[in-house]
Short mmCIF file of C-alpha atoms in Angstrom, two decimals:
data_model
loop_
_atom_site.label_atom_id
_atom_site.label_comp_id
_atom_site.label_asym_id
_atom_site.label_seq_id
_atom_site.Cartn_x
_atom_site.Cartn_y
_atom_site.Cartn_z
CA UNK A 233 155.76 170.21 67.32
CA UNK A 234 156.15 170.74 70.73
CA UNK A 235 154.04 172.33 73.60
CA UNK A 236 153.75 176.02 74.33
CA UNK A 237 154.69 176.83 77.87
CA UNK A 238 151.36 177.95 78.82
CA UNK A 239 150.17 174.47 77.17
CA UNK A 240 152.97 172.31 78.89
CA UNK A 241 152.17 173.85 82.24
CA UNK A 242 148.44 173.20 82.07
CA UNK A 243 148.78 169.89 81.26
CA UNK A 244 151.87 169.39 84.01
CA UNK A 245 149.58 170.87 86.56
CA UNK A 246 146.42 168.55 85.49
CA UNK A 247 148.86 165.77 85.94
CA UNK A 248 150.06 166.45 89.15
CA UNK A 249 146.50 167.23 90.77
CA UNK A 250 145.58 163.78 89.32
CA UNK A 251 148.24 162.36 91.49
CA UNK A 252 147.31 162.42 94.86
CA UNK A 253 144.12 161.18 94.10
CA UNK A 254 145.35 157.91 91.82
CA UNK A 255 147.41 157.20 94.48
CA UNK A 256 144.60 157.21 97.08
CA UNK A 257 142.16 155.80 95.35
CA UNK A 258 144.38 152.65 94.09
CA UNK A 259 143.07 149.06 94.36
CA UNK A 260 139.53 150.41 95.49
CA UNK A 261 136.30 149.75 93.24
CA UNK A 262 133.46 152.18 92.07
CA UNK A 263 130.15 151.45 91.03
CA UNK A 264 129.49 154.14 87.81
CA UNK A 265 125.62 154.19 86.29
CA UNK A 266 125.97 154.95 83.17
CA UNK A 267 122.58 156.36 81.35
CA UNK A 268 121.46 159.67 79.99
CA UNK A 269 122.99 161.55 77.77
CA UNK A 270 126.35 159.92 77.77
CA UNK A 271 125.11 156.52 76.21
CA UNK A 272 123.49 158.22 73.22
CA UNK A 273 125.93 161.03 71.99
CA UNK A 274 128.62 159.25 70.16
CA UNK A 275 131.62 161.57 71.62
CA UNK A 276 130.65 161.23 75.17
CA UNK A 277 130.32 157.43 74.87
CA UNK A 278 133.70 157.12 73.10
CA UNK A 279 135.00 159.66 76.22
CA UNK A 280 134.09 157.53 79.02
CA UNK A 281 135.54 153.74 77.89
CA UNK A 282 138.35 155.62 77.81
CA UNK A 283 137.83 157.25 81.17
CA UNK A 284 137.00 153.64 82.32
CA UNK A 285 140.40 151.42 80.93
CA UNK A 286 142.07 154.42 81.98
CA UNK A 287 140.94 154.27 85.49
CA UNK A 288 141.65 150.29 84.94
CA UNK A 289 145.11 151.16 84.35
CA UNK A 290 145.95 152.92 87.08
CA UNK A 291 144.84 150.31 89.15
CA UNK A 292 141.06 151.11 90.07
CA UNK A 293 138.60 149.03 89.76
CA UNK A 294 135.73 150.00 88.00
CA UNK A 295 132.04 148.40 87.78
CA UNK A 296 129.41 149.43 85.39
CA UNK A 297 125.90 149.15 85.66
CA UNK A 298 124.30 150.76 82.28
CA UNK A 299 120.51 151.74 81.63
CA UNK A 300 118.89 151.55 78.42
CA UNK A 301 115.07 153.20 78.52
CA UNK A 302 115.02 154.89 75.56
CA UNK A 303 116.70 151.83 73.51
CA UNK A 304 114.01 149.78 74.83
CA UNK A 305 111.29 152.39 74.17
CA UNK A 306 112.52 152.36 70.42
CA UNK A 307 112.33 148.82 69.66
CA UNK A 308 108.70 148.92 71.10
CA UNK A 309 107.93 151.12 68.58
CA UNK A 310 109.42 149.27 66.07
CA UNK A 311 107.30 146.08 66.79
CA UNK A 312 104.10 147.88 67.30
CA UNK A 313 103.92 147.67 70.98
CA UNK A 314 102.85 150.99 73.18
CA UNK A 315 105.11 151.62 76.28
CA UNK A 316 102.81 152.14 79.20
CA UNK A 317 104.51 153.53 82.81
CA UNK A 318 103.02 154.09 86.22
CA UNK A 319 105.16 156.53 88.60
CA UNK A 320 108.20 156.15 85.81
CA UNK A 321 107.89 152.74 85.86
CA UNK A 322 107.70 150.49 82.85
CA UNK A 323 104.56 148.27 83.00
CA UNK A 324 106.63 145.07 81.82
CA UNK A 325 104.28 142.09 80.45
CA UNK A 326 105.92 138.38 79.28
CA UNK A 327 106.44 140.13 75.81
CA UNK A 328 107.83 143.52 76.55
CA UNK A 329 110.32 141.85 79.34
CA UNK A 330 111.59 140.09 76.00
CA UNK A 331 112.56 143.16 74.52
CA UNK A 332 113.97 144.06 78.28
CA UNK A 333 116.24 141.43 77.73
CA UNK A 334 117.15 141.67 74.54
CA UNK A 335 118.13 145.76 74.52
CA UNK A 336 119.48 145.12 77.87
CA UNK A 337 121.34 141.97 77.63
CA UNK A 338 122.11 142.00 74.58
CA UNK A 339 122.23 145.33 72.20
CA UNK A 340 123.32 147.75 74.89
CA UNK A 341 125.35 145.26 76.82
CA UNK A 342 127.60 144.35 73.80
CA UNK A 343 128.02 147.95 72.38
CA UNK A 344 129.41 149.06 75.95
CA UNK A 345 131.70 146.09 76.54
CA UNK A 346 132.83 146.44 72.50
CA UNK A 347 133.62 149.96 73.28
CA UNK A 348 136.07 149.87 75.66
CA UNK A 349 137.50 146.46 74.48
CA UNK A 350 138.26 149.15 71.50
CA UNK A 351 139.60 151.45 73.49
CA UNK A 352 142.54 148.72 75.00
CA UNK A 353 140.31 147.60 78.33
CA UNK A 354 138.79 144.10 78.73
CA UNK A 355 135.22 144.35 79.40
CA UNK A 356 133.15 141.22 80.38
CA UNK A 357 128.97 141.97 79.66
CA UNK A 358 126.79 140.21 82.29
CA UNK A 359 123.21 140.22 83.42
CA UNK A 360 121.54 139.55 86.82
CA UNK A 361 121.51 135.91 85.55
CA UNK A 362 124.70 135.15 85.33
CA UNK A 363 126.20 133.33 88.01
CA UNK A 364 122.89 134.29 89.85
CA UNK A 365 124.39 137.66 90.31
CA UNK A 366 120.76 139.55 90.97
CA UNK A 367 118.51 137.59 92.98
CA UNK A 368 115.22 139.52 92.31
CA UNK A 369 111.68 139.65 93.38
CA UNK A 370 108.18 141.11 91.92
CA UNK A 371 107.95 145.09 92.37
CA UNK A 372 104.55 145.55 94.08
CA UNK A 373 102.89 148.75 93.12
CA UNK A 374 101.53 149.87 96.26
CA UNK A 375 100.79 153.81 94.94
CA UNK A 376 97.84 152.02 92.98
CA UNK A 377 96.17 148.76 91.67
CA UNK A 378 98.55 148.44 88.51
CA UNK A 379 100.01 145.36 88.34
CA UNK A 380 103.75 146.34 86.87
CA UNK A 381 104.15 142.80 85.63
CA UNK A 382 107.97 141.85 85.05
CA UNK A 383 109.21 144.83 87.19
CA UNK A 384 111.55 143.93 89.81
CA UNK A 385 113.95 145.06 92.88
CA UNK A 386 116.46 143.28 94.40
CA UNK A 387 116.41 140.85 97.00
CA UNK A 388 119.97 139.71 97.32
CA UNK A 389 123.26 139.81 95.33
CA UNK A 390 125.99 137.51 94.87
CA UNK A 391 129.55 139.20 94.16
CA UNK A 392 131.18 135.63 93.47
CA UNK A 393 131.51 136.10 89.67
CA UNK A 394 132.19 140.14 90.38
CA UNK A 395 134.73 139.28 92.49
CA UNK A 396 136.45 137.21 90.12
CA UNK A 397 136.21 139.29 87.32
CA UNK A 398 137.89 141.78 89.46
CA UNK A 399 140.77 140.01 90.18
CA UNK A 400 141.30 138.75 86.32
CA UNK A 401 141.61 142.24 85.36
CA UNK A 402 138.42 142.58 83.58
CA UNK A 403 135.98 145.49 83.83
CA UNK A 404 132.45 144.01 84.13
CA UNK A 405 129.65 145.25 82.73
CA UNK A 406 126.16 144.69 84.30
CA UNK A 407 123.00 144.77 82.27
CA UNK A 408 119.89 145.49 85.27
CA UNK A 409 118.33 142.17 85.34
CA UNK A 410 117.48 140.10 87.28
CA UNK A 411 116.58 136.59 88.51
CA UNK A 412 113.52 135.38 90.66
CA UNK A 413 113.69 132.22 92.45
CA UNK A 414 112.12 129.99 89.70
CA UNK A 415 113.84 131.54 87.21
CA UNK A 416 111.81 134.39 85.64
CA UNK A 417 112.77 137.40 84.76
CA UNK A 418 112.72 141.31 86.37
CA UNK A 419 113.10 144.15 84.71
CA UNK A 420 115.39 146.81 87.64
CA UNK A 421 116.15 149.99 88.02
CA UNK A 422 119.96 150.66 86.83
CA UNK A 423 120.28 152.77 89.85
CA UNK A 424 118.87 150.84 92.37
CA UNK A 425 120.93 147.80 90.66
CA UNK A 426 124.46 150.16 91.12
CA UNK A 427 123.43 151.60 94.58
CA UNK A 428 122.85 148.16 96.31
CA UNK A 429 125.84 146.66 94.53
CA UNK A 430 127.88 149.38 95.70
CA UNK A 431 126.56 148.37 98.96
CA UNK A 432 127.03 144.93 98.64
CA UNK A 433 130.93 145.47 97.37
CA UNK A 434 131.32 148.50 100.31
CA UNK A 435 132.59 150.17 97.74
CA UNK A 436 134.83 153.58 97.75
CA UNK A 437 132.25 155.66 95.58
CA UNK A 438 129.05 155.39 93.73
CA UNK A 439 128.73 157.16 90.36
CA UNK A 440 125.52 158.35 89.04
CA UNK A 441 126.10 159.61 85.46
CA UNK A 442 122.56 162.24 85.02
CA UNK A 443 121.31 164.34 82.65
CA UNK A 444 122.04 167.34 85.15
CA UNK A 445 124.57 169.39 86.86
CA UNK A 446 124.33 167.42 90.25
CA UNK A 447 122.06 169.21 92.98
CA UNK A 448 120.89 172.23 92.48
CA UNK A 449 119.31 174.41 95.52
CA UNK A 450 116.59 176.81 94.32
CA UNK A 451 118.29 179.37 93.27
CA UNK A 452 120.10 177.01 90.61
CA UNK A 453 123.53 176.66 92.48
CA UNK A 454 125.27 173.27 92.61
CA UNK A 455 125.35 171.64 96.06
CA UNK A 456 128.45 169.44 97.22
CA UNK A 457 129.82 168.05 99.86
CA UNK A 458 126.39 167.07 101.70
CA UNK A 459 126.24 165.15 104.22
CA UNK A 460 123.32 162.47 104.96
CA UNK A 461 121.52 164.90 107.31
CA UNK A 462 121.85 167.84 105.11
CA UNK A 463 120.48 165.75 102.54
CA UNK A 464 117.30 164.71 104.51
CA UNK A 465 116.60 168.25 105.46
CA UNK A 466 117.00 169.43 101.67
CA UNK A 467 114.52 166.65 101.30
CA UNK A 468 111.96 167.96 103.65
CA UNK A 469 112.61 171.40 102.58
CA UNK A 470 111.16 170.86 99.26
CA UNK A 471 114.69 171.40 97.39
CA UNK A 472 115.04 167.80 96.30
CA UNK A 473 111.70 166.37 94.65
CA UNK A 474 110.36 164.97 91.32
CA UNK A 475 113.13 162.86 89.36
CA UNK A 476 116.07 163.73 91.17
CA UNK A 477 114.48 162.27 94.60
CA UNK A 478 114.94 158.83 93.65
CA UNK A 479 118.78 158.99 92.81
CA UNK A 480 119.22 161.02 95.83
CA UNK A 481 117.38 158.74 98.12
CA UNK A 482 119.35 155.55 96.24
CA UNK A 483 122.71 157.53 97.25
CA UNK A 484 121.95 157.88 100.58
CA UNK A 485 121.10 154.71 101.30
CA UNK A 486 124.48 153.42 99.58
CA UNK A 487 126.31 156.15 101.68
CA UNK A 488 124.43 155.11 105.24
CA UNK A 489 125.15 151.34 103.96
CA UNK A 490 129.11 151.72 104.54
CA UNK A 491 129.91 153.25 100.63
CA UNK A 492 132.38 156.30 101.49
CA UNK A 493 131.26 158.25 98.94
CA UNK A 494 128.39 158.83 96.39
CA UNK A 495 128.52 161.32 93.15
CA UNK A 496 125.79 162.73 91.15
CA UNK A 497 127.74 164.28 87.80
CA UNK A 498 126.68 165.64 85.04
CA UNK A 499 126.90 163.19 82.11
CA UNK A 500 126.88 165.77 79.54
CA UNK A 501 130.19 167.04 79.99
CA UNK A 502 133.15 165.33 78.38
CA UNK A 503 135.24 163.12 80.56
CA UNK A 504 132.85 164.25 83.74
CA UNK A 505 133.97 160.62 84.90
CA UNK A 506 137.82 161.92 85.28
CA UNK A 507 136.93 164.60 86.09
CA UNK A 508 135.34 163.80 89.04
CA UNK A 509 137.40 161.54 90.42
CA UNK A 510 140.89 163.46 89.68
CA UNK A 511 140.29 167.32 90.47
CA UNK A 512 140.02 168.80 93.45
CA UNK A 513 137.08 171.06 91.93
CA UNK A 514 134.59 167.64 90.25
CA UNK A 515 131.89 168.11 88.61
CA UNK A 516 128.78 167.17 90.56
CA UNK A 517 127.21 166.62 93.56
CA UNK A 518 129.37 164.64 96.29
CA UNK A 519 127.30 162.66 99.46
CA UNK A 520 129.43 161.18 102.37
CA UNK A 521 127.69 159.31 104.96
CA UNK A 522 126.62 160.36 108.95
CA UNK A 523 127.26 164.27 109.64
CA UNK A 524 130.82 164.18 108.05
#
């Protein structure tokens, strides 16, 4: 059976809005966190592997650095072990940073690369270890006397193995760990982890997938098209605090670092991913660099 007209219009004009942006966003690379809600709801994870290979396809390159709190939080539990955070950070000790990298690098890793290998892409899983991809060093907690054990940020990061995977065709996907200099372990922040490899790549946009509608101002409207100096005076206007202030503050610094473009979109909405990147409208908060 055949489209309606009304149907066959609605999907000709979705089509045809799509096209100017495929065509200018062709052979350029994104950086997409992927956390929240969308990594837990079995529709929404199915939705964006195939938002990914389909990006793939028409020639963008995508790059995925996932989270995995909750999954990590849950296999504490089942081994007896209480989770213990200071200012949202996980205290990590040898043990726990075990379970880091075994949710991390290997439960969560897998499932996302299996899913869009499903879904016709070819998705490589990596960590900050391979190819010494995240060099890391110790998180000091200055706030307070805590010592946040295996908890790291990143020092430097070598593309060579990104780059590669790139140009093979293949759609990596980067578990947030990484590598000190004799060899231990750090347990990162998956948004710090995308924002400086966005950086590192000078990449077209950065992706944060949240639990939230983008930006809100206070009296619960979405905010787009900011610029960095609208931003900083949201900031110091009290508008942007609490959780949000640390994605916003790792956006801006991608955006003042040479990335074009950064995106806070709401997760929670099916194919938010698409429909961010092909509709004039999106579905989040967009951040360009300077006073643009």
């Amino acid at each position: 059976m055949g489209l309606n007209t009304n149907s066959a219009t609605q999907t000709a004009q979705v089509l045809t809005e799509a096209l100017p942006y495929i065509q200018r966003f062709k052979g350029k690379t994104l950086v997409i966190k992927f956390g929240g809600n969308a990594m837990v709801d079995e529709n929404l994870k199915n939705n964006f592997a195939r938002d990914i290979v389909l990006l793939k396809a028409v020639g963008i390159n995508p790059i995925i650095v996932h989270g995995g709190g909750p999954q990590i939080g849950d296999l504490l539990n089942r081994i007896g072990k209480d989770s213990e955070f200071v200012d949202g950070m996980r205290v990590t000790d040898s043990e726990t940073m075990d379970v880091v990298e075994m949710v991390l690098g290997g439960q969560v890793n897998k499932s996302i690369v299996s899913l869009i290998n499903t879904h016709g892409g070819r998705a490589v899983g990596l960590t900050g270890k391979d190819g010494h991809l995240i060099c890391a060093e110790k998180l000091q907690n200055h706030g307070g006397e805590a010592d946040l054990g295996h908890v790291g940020k990143v020092k430097s990061i070598d593309t060579s193995v990104i780059d590669m995977l790139i140009h093979s065709d293949f759609i990596p996907v980067i578990a947030p760990i990484g590598v000190g200099m004799n060899g231990e372990s750090y347990n990162i922040n998956a948004d710090l982890v995308a924002g400086k490899m966005a950086e590192v790549l000078q990449a077209e946009k950065l992706i944060l997938l949240t639990n939230t509608a983008g930006l809100l101002d206070g009296d619960g409207n979405l905010l787009t098209g900011l610029n960095a100096k609208q931003v900083n005076d949201l900031i110091d206007d009290g508008v942007i605090y609490g959780g949000m202030l640390p994605k916003i503050s790792c956006a801006l610094d991608a955006v003042q670092a040479g990335v074009t473009t950064a995106h806070i979109i709401d997760g929670r909405v099916q194919h938010a991913l698409l429909l961010e990147m092909f509709t004039d409208e999106g579905v989040g908060t967009l951040i360009r660099g300077g006073g643009q």
